[in-house]
């Protein structure tokens, strides 16, 4: 079974800082990996999806990288804003019904 | 619809009662998934439908949990004799299985279940 670890579990930064969230997974036979955002009491919002053949994806201030062979992905957030405060979840997918989640990184951006 | 819709958004019930949670997937998405998220944890897989049939129900914790999708669209997750440990957010997702976006899941906002 895929095991997903996200480090750090919580992160607090002042507004404007760049930051990196880390994700590692044990089964490298994935065909994509998604990063999700979850606000308190809410569902999941997909931020970025990286196919297994890709190395990175960018959307605005977000950049996600994937190193499939080493089982790692990072989410880079540039120029953080208070509105970025949320929990970020990494989810590698190994099959149609095999999407596994980490426990997330809880980000707080301080104004 | 434009997104995955889940009802109710919040449900409070007493231990031992029966609960139904509904999911209305994106129109045309043949695959539908149920996940459960306990406090402080990531979502965990419960069951996956391909059309009307449950293709994989290996994540259902026990026989008190059951899900149906009789017409291949709306799905209902049913929990019998609820226990306090069933308290969680139940998330539904759907995806197409071919073409653009195949197997990319779109999640609903979830149904928060509290068992007193």
PDB file of C-alpha atoms in Angstrom:
ATOM      1  CA  UNK A   1       0.000   0.000   0.000  1.00  0.00           C
ATOM      2  CA  UNK A   2       1.223   3.484  -0.866  1.00  0.00           C
ATOM      3  CA  UNK A   3       2.498   5.444   2.131  1.00  0.00           C
ATOM      4  CA  UNK A   4       2.589   9.222   1.778  1.00  0.00           C
ATOM      5  CA  UNK A   5       4.515  11.496   4.122  1.00  0.00           C
ATOM      6  CA  UNK A   6       4.311  15.262   4.176  1.00  0.00           C
ATOM      7  CA  UNK A   7       6.845  17.466   5.899  1.00  0.00           C
ATOM      8  CA  UNK A   8       6.483  19.746   7.741  1.00  0.00           C
ATOM      9  CA  UNK A   9       3.150  18.966   9.383  1.00  0.00           C
ATOM     10  CA  UNK A  10       2.673  22.662  10.094  1.00  0.00           C
ATOM     11  CA  UNK A  11       4.377  25.808   8.886  1.00  0.00           C
ATOM     12  CA  UNK A  12       3.979  29.442   9.854  1.00  0.00           C
ATOM     13  CA  UNK A  13       5.599  32.168   7.738  1.00  0.00           C
ATOM     14  CA  UNK A  14       5.355  35.952   7.420  1.00  0.00           C
ATOM     15  CA  UNK A  15       3.590  37.316   4.385  1.00  0.00           C
ATOM     16  CA  UNK A  16       5.771  37.644   1.294  1.00  0.00           C
ATOM     17  CA  UNK A  17       8.057  34.704   2.002  1.00  0.00           C
ATOM     18  CA  UNK A  18       8.687  31.934  -0.492  1.00  0.00           C
ATOM     19  CA  UNK A  19       8.171  28.444   0.895  1.00  0.00           C
ATOM     20  CA  UNK A  20       8.481  24.771   0.007  1.00  0.00           C
ATOM     21  CA  UNK A  21       6.223  21.910   1.073  1.00  0.00           C
ATOM     22  CA  UNK A  22       7.586  18.384   0.795  1.00  0.00           C
ATOM     23  CA  UNK A  23       5.909  15.092  -0.042  1.00  0.00           C
ATOM     24  CA  UNK A  24       7.414  11.623  -0.226  1.00  0.00           C
ATOM     25  CA  UNK A  25       5.774   8.374  -1.289  1.00  0.00           C
ATOM     26  CA  UNK A  26       6.837   4.755  -1.166  1.00  0.00           C
ATOM     27  CA  UNK A  27       5.449   3.330  -4.424  1.00  0.00           C
ATOM     28  CA  UNK A  28       7.027   5.102  -7.395  1.00  0.00           C
ATOM     29  CA  UNK A  29       4.761   3.348  -9.927  1.00  0.00           C
ATOM     30  CA  UNK A  30       2.423   6.305 -10.124  1.00  0.00           C
ATOM     31  CA  UNK A  31       0.776   7.765 -13.160  1.00  0.00           C
ATOM     32  CA  UNK A  32       0.126  11.176 -11.713  1.00  0.00           C
ATOM     33  CA  UNK A  33       0.376  13.209  -8.540  1.00  0.00           C
ATOM     34  CA  UNK A  34      -1.961  15.960  -7.399  1.00  0.00           C
ATOM     35  CA  UNK A  35      -1.582  18.741  -4.879  1.00  0.00           C
ATOM     36  CA  UNK A  36      -4.798  19.815  -3.190  1.00  0.00           C
ATOM     37  CA  UNK A  37      -5.725  22.691  -0.942  1.00  0.00           C
ATOM     38  CA  UNK A  38      -8.209  22.254   1.892  1.00  0.00           C
ATOM     39  CA  UNK A  39      -9.651  25.135   3.861  1.00  0.00           C
ATOM     40  CA  UNK A  40     -11.006  24.422   7.363  1.00  0.00           C
ATOM     41  CA  UNK A  41     -14.308  22.546   7.185  1.00  0.00           C
ATOM     42  CA  UNK A  42     -14.238  22.468   3.403  1.00  0.00           C
ATOM     43  CA  UNK A  43     -13.626  19.969   0.612  1.00  0.00           C
ATOM     44  CA  UNK A  44     -10.545  19.604  -1.551  1.00  0.00           C
ATOM     45  CA  UNK A  45      -9.536  22.008  -4.294  1.00  0.00           C
ATOM     46  CA  UNK A  46      -7.111  20.655  -6.885  1.00  0.00           C
ATOM     47  CA  UNK A  47      -4.154  22.992  -7.356  1.00  0.00           C
ATOM     48  CA  UNK A  48      -1.810  21.174  -9.686  1.00  0.00           C
ATOM     49  CA  UNK A  49      -1.616  17.791 -11.365  1.00  0.00           C
ATOM     50  CA  UNK A  50       1.672  16.383 -12.605  1.00  0.00           C
ATOM     51  CA  UNK A  51       1.627  13.420 -14.972  1.00  0.00           C
ATOM     52  CA  UNK A  52       4.264  10.767 -14.338  1.00  0.00           C
ATOM     53  CA  UNK A  53       6.102  11.785 -17.520  1.00  0.00           C
ATOM     54  CA  UNK A  54       6.401  15.397 -16.348  1.00  0.00           C
ATOM     55  CA  UNK A  55       8.944  16.975 -14.016  1.00  0.00           C
ATOM     56  CA  UNK A  56       6.974  20.036 -12.962  1.00  0.00           C
ATOM     57  CA  UNK A  57       3.817  22.066 -13.355  1.00  0.00           C
ATOM     58  CA  UNK A  58       3.241  25.740 -12.717  1.00  0.00           C
ATOM     59  CA  UNK A  59       0.118  27.724 -11.967  1.00  0.00           C
ATOM     60  CA  UNK A  60       0.533  31.356 -10.985  1.00  0.00           C
ATOM     61  CA  UNK A  61       2.618  31.548  -7.818  1.00  0.00           C
ATOM     62  CA  UNK A  62       2.587  27.758  -7.425  1.00  0.00           C
ATOM     63  CA  UNK A  63       5.136  25.350  -8.829  1.00  0.00           C
ATOM     64  CA  UNK A  64       5.056  21.612  -8.226  1.00  0.00           C
ATOM     65  CA  UNK A  65       7.927  19.296  -9.064  1.00  0.00           C
ATOM     66  CA  UNK A  66       8.007  15.526  -9.294  1.00  0.00           C
ATOM     67  CA  UNK A  67      10.923  13.113  -8.974  1.00  0.00           C
ATOM     68  CA  UNK A  68       9.149   9.821  -9.518  1.00  0.00           C
ATOM     69  CA  UNK A  69      12.188   7.591  -9.179  1.00  0.00           C
ATOM     70  CA  UNK A  70      13.003   8.901  -5.726  1.00  0.00           C
ATOM     71  CA  UNK A  71       9.372   9.137  -4.664  1.00  0.00           C
ATOM     72  CA  UNK A  72       9.329  12.859  -3.983  1.00  0.00           C
ATOM     73  CA  UNK A  73       7.331  15.923  -4.895  1.00  0.00           C
ATOM     74  CA  UNK A  74       7.583  19.513  -3.745  1.00  0.00           C
ATOM     75  CA  UNK A  75       5.136  22.388  -3.857  1.00  0.00           C
ATOM     76  CA  UNK A  76       6.761  25.802  -4.061  1.00  0.00           C
ATOM     77  CA  UNK A  77       4.673  28.857  -3.178  1.00  0.00           C
ATOM     78  CA  UNK A  78       6.151  32.207  -4.149  1.00  0.00           C
ATOM     79  CA  UNK A  79       5.431  35.489  -2.374  1.00  0.00           C
ATOM     80  CA  UNK A  80       3.026  33.935   0.128  1.00  0.00           C
ATOM     81  CA  UNK A  81      -0.172  35.755   1.061  1.00  0.00           C
ATOM     82  CA  UNK A  82      -2.526  35.401   4.059  1.00  0.00           C
ATOM     83  CA  UNK A  83      -5.099  33.905   1.665  1.00  0.00           C
ATOM     84  CA  UNK A  84      -2.728  30.989   1.090  1.00  0.00           C
ATOM     85  CA  UNK A  85      -3.372  29.819   4.660  1.00  0.00           C
ATOM     86  CA  UNK A  86      -4.852  26.322   4.389  1.00  0.00           C
ATOM     87  CA  UNK A  87      -3.871  22.665   4.571  1.00  0.00           C
ATOM     88  CA  UNK A  88      -2.033  21.357   1.529  1.00  0.00           C
ATOM     89  CA  UNK A  89      -2.416  17.681   0.652  1.00  0.00           C
ATOM     90  CA  UNK A  90      -0.253  15.610  -1.657  1.00  0.00           C
ATOM     91  CA  UNK A  91      -1.883  12.652  -3.437  1.00  0.00           C
ATOM     92  CA  UNK A  92      -0.020  10.263  -5.727  1.00  0.00           C
ATOM     93  CA  UNK A  93      -2.238   8.091  -7.892  1.00  0.00           C
ATOM     94  CA  UNK A  94      -1.288   4.544  -8.858  1.00  0.00           C
ATOM     95  CA  UNK A  95      -4.565   3.501 -10.468  1.00  0.00           C
ATOM     96  CA  UNK A  96      -8.075   4.692 -11.266  1.00  0.00           C
ATOM     97  CA  UNK A  97      -9.166   4.055  -7.707  1.00  0.00           C
ATOM     98  CA  UNK A  98      -5.807   4.257  -6.003  1.00  0.00           C
ATOM     99  CA  UNK A  99      -5.366   7.857  -4.880  1.00  0.00           C
ATOM    100  CA  UNK A 100      -3.534   8.022  -1.568  1.00  0.00           C
ATOM    101  CA  UNK A 101      -3.259  11.100   0.598  1.00  0.00           C
ATOM    102  CA  UNK A 102      -0.729  12.342   3.083  1.00  0.00           C
ATOM    103  CA  UNK A 103      -1.874  13.963   6.328  1.00  0.00           C
ATOM    104  CA  UNK A 104      -1.086  17.376   4.892  1.00  0.00           C
ATOM    105  CA  UNK A 105       0.897  20.474   5.777  1.00  0.00           C
ATOM    106  CA  UNK A 106      -1.046  23.155   7.638  1.00  0.00           C
ATOM    107  CA  UNK A 107       0.195  26.524   6.386  1.00  0.00           C
ATOM    108  CA  UNK A 108      -0.366  29.826   8.175  1.00  0.00           C
ATOM    109  CA  UNK A 109       0.750  33.027   6.472  1.00  0.00           C
ATOM    110  CA  UNK A 110       0.973  35.874   8.948  1.00  0.00           C
ATOM    111  CA  UNK A 111       0.067  39.347   7.664  1.00  0.00           C
TER     112      UNK A 111
ATOM    113  CA  UNK B   1     -23.844  20.125 -12.809  1.00  0.00           C
ATOM    114  CA  UNK B   2     -20.786  22.321 -12.662  1.00  0.00           C
ATOM    115  CA  UNK B   3     -19.230  20.479  -9.751  1.00  0.00           C
ATOM    116  CA  UNK B   4     -19.686  17.557  -7.387  1.00  0.00           C
ATOM    117  CA  UNK B   5     -22.561  18.248  -5.014  1.00  0.00           C
ATOM    118  CA  UNK B   6     -22.920  16.574  -1.618  1.00  0.00           C
ATOM    119  CA  UNK B   7     -25.851  16.691   0.771  1.00  0.00           C
ATOM    120  CA  UNK B   8     -26.284  17.228   3.607  1.00  0.00           C
ATOM    121  CA  UNK B   9     -23.277  19.419   4.314  1.00  0.00           C
ATOM    122  CA  UNK B  10     -23.664  18.668   8.020  1.00  0.00           C
ATOM    123  CA  UNK B  11     -25.416  15.822   9.774  1.00  0.00           C
ATOM    124  CA  UNK B  12     -25.658  15.285  13.516  1.00  0.00           C
ATOM    125  CA  UNK B  13     -27.132  11.994  14.658  1.00  0.00           C
ATOM    126  CA  UNK B  14     -27.310   9.810  17.706  1.00  0.00           C
ATOM    127  CA  UNK B  15     -25.417   6.590  18.193  1.00  0.00           C
ATOM    128  CA  UNK B  16     -27.280   3.652  16.698  1.00  0.00           C
ATOM    129  CA  UNK B  17     -29.192   5.641  14.075  1.00  0.00           C
ATOM    130  CA  UNK B  18     -29.191   5.124  10.301  1.00  0.00           C
ATOM    131  CA  UNK B  19     -27.672   7.793   8.031  1.00  0.00           C
ATOM    132  CA  UNK B  20     -27.684   8.410   4.291  1.00  0.00           C
ATOM    133  CA  UNK B  21     -25.263  10.748   2.537  1.00  0.00           C
ATOM    134  CA  UNK B  22     -25.849  11.776  -1.056  1.00  0.00           C
ATOM    135  CA  UNK B  23     -23.429  12.595  -3.867  1.00  0.00           C
ATOM    136  CA  UNK B  24     -24.340  14.155  -7.193  1.00  0.00           C
ATOM    137  CA  UNK B  25     -21.311  13.843  -9.496  1.00  0.00           C
ATOM    138  CA  UNK B  26     -20.320  15.940 -12.464  1.00  0.00           C
ATOM    139  CA  UNK B  27     -22.568  15.126 -15.397  1.00  0.00           C
ATOM    140  CA  UNK B  28     -21.005  12.534 -17.662  1.00  0.00           C
ATOM    141  CA  UNK B  29     -18.422  11.306 -15.139  1.00  0.00           C
ATOM    142  CA  UNK B  30     -18.651   7.520 -15.115  1.00  0.00           C
ATOM    143  CA  UNK B  31     -16.400   6.978 -12.093  1.00  0.00           C
ATOM    144  CA  UNK B  32     -17.475   7.944  -8.580  1.00  0.00           C
ATOM    145  CA  UNK B  33     -15.517   7.631  -5.348  1.00  0.00           C
ATOM    146  CA  UNK B  34     -16.231   7.916  -1.645  1.00  0.00           C
ATOM    147  CA  UNK B  35     -13.504   8.887   0.816  1.00  0.00           C
ATOM    148  CA  UNK B  36     -13.596   9.447   4.562  1.00  0.00           C
ATOM    149  CA  UNK B  37     -11.495  12.064   6.357  1.00  0.00           C
ATOM    150  CA  UNK B  38     -11.074  11.953  10.107  1.00  0.00           C
ATOM    151  CA  UNK B  39      -9.857  14.971  12.033  1.00  0.00           C
ATOM    152  CA  UNK B  40      -6.212  15.725  11.339  1.00  0.00           C
ATOM    153  CA  UNK B  41      -5.877  12.982   8.755  1.00  0.00           C
ATOM    154  CA  UNK B  42      -5.822  12.783   4.994  1.00  0.00           C
ATOM    155  CA  UNK B  43      -8.817  11.318   3.159  1.00  0.00           C
ATOM    156  CA  UNK B  44      -8.993   7.523   3.046  1.00  0.00           C
ATOM    157  CA  UNK B  45     -10.557   5.520   0.243  1.00  0.00           C
ATOM    158  CA  UNK B  46     -13.880   3.784   0.897  1.00  0.00           C
ATOM    159  CA  UNK B  47     -15.430   2.667  -2.397  1.00  0.00           C
ATOM    160  CA  UNK B  48     -15.217   3.240  -6.135  1.00  0.00           C
ATOM    161  CA  UNK B  49     -18.009   2.915  -8.704  1.00  0.00           C
ATOM    162  CA  UNK B  50     -17.572   2.412 -12.406  1.00  0.00           C
ATOM    163  CA  UNK B  51     -21.035   3.143 -13.764  1.00  0.00           C
ATOM    164  CA  UNK B  52     -23.636   1.411 -11.602  1.00  0.00           C
ATOM    165  CA  UNK B  53     -21.369  -1.241 -10.136  1.00  0.00           C
ATOM    166  CA  UNK B  54     -18.970  -1.063  -7.231  1.00  0.00           C
ATOM    167  CA  UNK B  55     -15.619  -1.832  -8.848  1.00  0.00           C
ATOM    168  CA  UNK B  56     -13.745  -1.732  -5.546  1.00  0.00           C
ATOM    169  CA  UNK B  57     -15.301  -1.627  -2.074  1.00  0.00           C
ATOM    170  CA  UNK B  58     -12.186  -2.723  -0.217  1.00  0.00           C
ATOM    171  CA  UNK B  59     -12.049   0.493   1.814  1.00  0.00           C
ATOM    172  CA  UNK B  60     -15.420   0.076   3.516  1.00  0.00           C
ATOM    173  CA  UNK B  61     -14.565  -0.463   7.194  1.00  0.00           C
ATOM    174  CA  UNK B  62     -17.289  -3.022   7.981  1.00  0.00           C
ATOM    175  CA  UNK B  63     -20.706  -4.261   6.896  1.00  0.00           C
ATOM    176  CA  UNK B  64     -22.485  -1.300   8.495  1.00  0.00           C
ATOM    177  CA  UNK B  65     -21.338   0.730   5.507  1.00  0.00           C
ATOM    178  CA  UNK B  66     -22.956   0.333   2.110  1.00  0.00           C
ATOM    179  CA  UNK B  67     -23.137   2.475  -1.024  1.00  0.00           C
ATOM    180  CA  UNK B  68     -25.284   2.385  -4.131  1.00  0.00           C
ATOM    181  CA  UNK B  69     -25.370   4.083  -7.496  1.00  0.00           C
ATOM    182  CA  UNK B  70     -28.446   2.577  -9.134  1.00  0.00           C
ATOM    183  CA  UNK B  71     -28.553   4.661 -12.309  1.00  0.00           C
ATOM    184  CA  UNK B  72     -24.868   5.362 -12.722  1.00  0.00           C
ATOM    185  CA  UNK B  73     -25.144   8.972 -11.593  1.00  0.00           C
ATOM    186  CA  UNK B  74     -26.186   9.915  -8.045  1.00  0.00           C
ATOM    187  CA  UNK B  75     -24.714   7.789  -5.280  1.00  0.00           C
ATOM    188  CA  UNK B  76     -25.832   7.267  -1.691  1.00  0.00           C
ATOM    189  CA  UNK B  77     -23.551   6.177   1.128  1.00  0.00           C
ATOM    190  CA  UNK B  78     -25.536   4.397   3.829  1.00  0.00           C
ATOM    191  CA  UNK B  79     -24.339   3.841   7.378  1.00  0.00           C
ATOM    192  CA  UNK B  80     -26.313   1.590   9.708  1.00  0.00           C
ATOM    193  CA  UNK B  81     -26.189   1.581  13.505  1.00  0.00           C
ATOM    194  CA  UNK B  82     -23.855   4.565  13.590  1.00  0.00           C
ATOM    195  CA  UNK B  83     -21.055   4.670  16.131  1.00  0.00           C
ATOM    196  CA  UNK B  84     -19.142   7.644  17.526  1.00  0.00           C
ATOM    197  CA  UNK B  85     -16.092   6.495  15.592  1.00  0.00           C
ATOM    198  CA  UNK B  86     -17.977   7.072  12.335  1.00  0.00           C
ATOM    199  CA  UNK B  87     -17.766  10.821  12.933  1.00  0.00           C
ATOM    200  CA  UNK B  88     -15.790  12.264  10.021  1.00  0.00           C
ATOM    201  CA  UNK B  89     -16.109  14.212   6.810  1.00  0.00           C
ATOM    202  CA  UNK B  90     -17.296  11.996   3.974  1.00  0.00           C
ATOM    203  CA  UNK B  91     -15.973  13.185   0.630  1.00  0.00           C
ATOM    204  CA  UNK B  92     -17.274  12.233  -2.787  1.00  0.00           C
ATOM    205  CA  UNK B  93     -15.340  12.606  -6.033  1.00  0.00           C
ATOM    206  CA  UNK B  94     -16.020  11.851  -9.667  1.00  0.00           C
ATOM    207  CA  UNK B  95     -13.941  11.533 -12.809  1.00  0.00           C
ATOM    208  CA  UNK B  96     -14.241  10.663 -16.459  1.00  0.00           C
ATOM    209  CA  UNK B  97     -12.654   7.360 -17.426  1.00  0.00           C
ATOM    210  CA  UNK B  98     -11.684   8.291 -20.961  1.00  0.00           C
ATOM    211  CA  UNK B  99     -10.643  11.336 -22.882  1.00  0.00           C
ATOM    212  CA  UNK B 100      -9.385  14.568 -21.394  1.00  0.00           C
ATOM    213  CA  UNK B 101      -9.104  14.419 -17.620  1.00  0.00           C
ATOM    214  CA  UNK B 102      -9.488  10.642 -17.472  1.00  0.00           C
ATOM    215  CA  UNK B 103      -9.087   9.390 -13.896  1.00  0.00           C
ATOM    216  CA  UNK B 104      -8.491  12.901 -12.540  1.00  0.00           C
ATOM    217  CA  UNK B 105     -10.734  13.230  -9.506  1.00  0.00           C
ATOM    218  CA  UNK B 106     -12.854  16.295  -8.723  1.00  0.00           C
ATOM    219  CA  UNK B 107     -14.007  16.418  -5.103  1.00  0.00           C
ATOM    220  CA  UNK B 108     -17.164  17.742  -3.519  1.00  0.00           C
ATOM    221  CA  UNK B 109     -17.226  19.887  -0.376  1.00  0.00           C
ATOM    222  CA  UNK B 110     -17.998  16.872   1.796  1.00  0.00           C
ATOM    223  CA  UNK B 111     -20.639  15.863   4.323  1.00  0.00           C
ATOM    224  CA  UNK B 112     -19.597  16.302   7.934  1.00  0.00           C
ATOM    225  CA  UNK B 113     -21.103  13.552  10.077  1.00  0.00           C
ATOM    226  CA  UNK B 114     -21.174  13.858  13.853  1.00  0.00           C
ATOM    227  CA  UNK B 115     -22.388  10.901  15.898  1.00  0.00           C
ATOM    228  CA  UNK B 116     -23.252  11.825  19.480  1.00  0.00           C
TER     229      UNK B 116
END
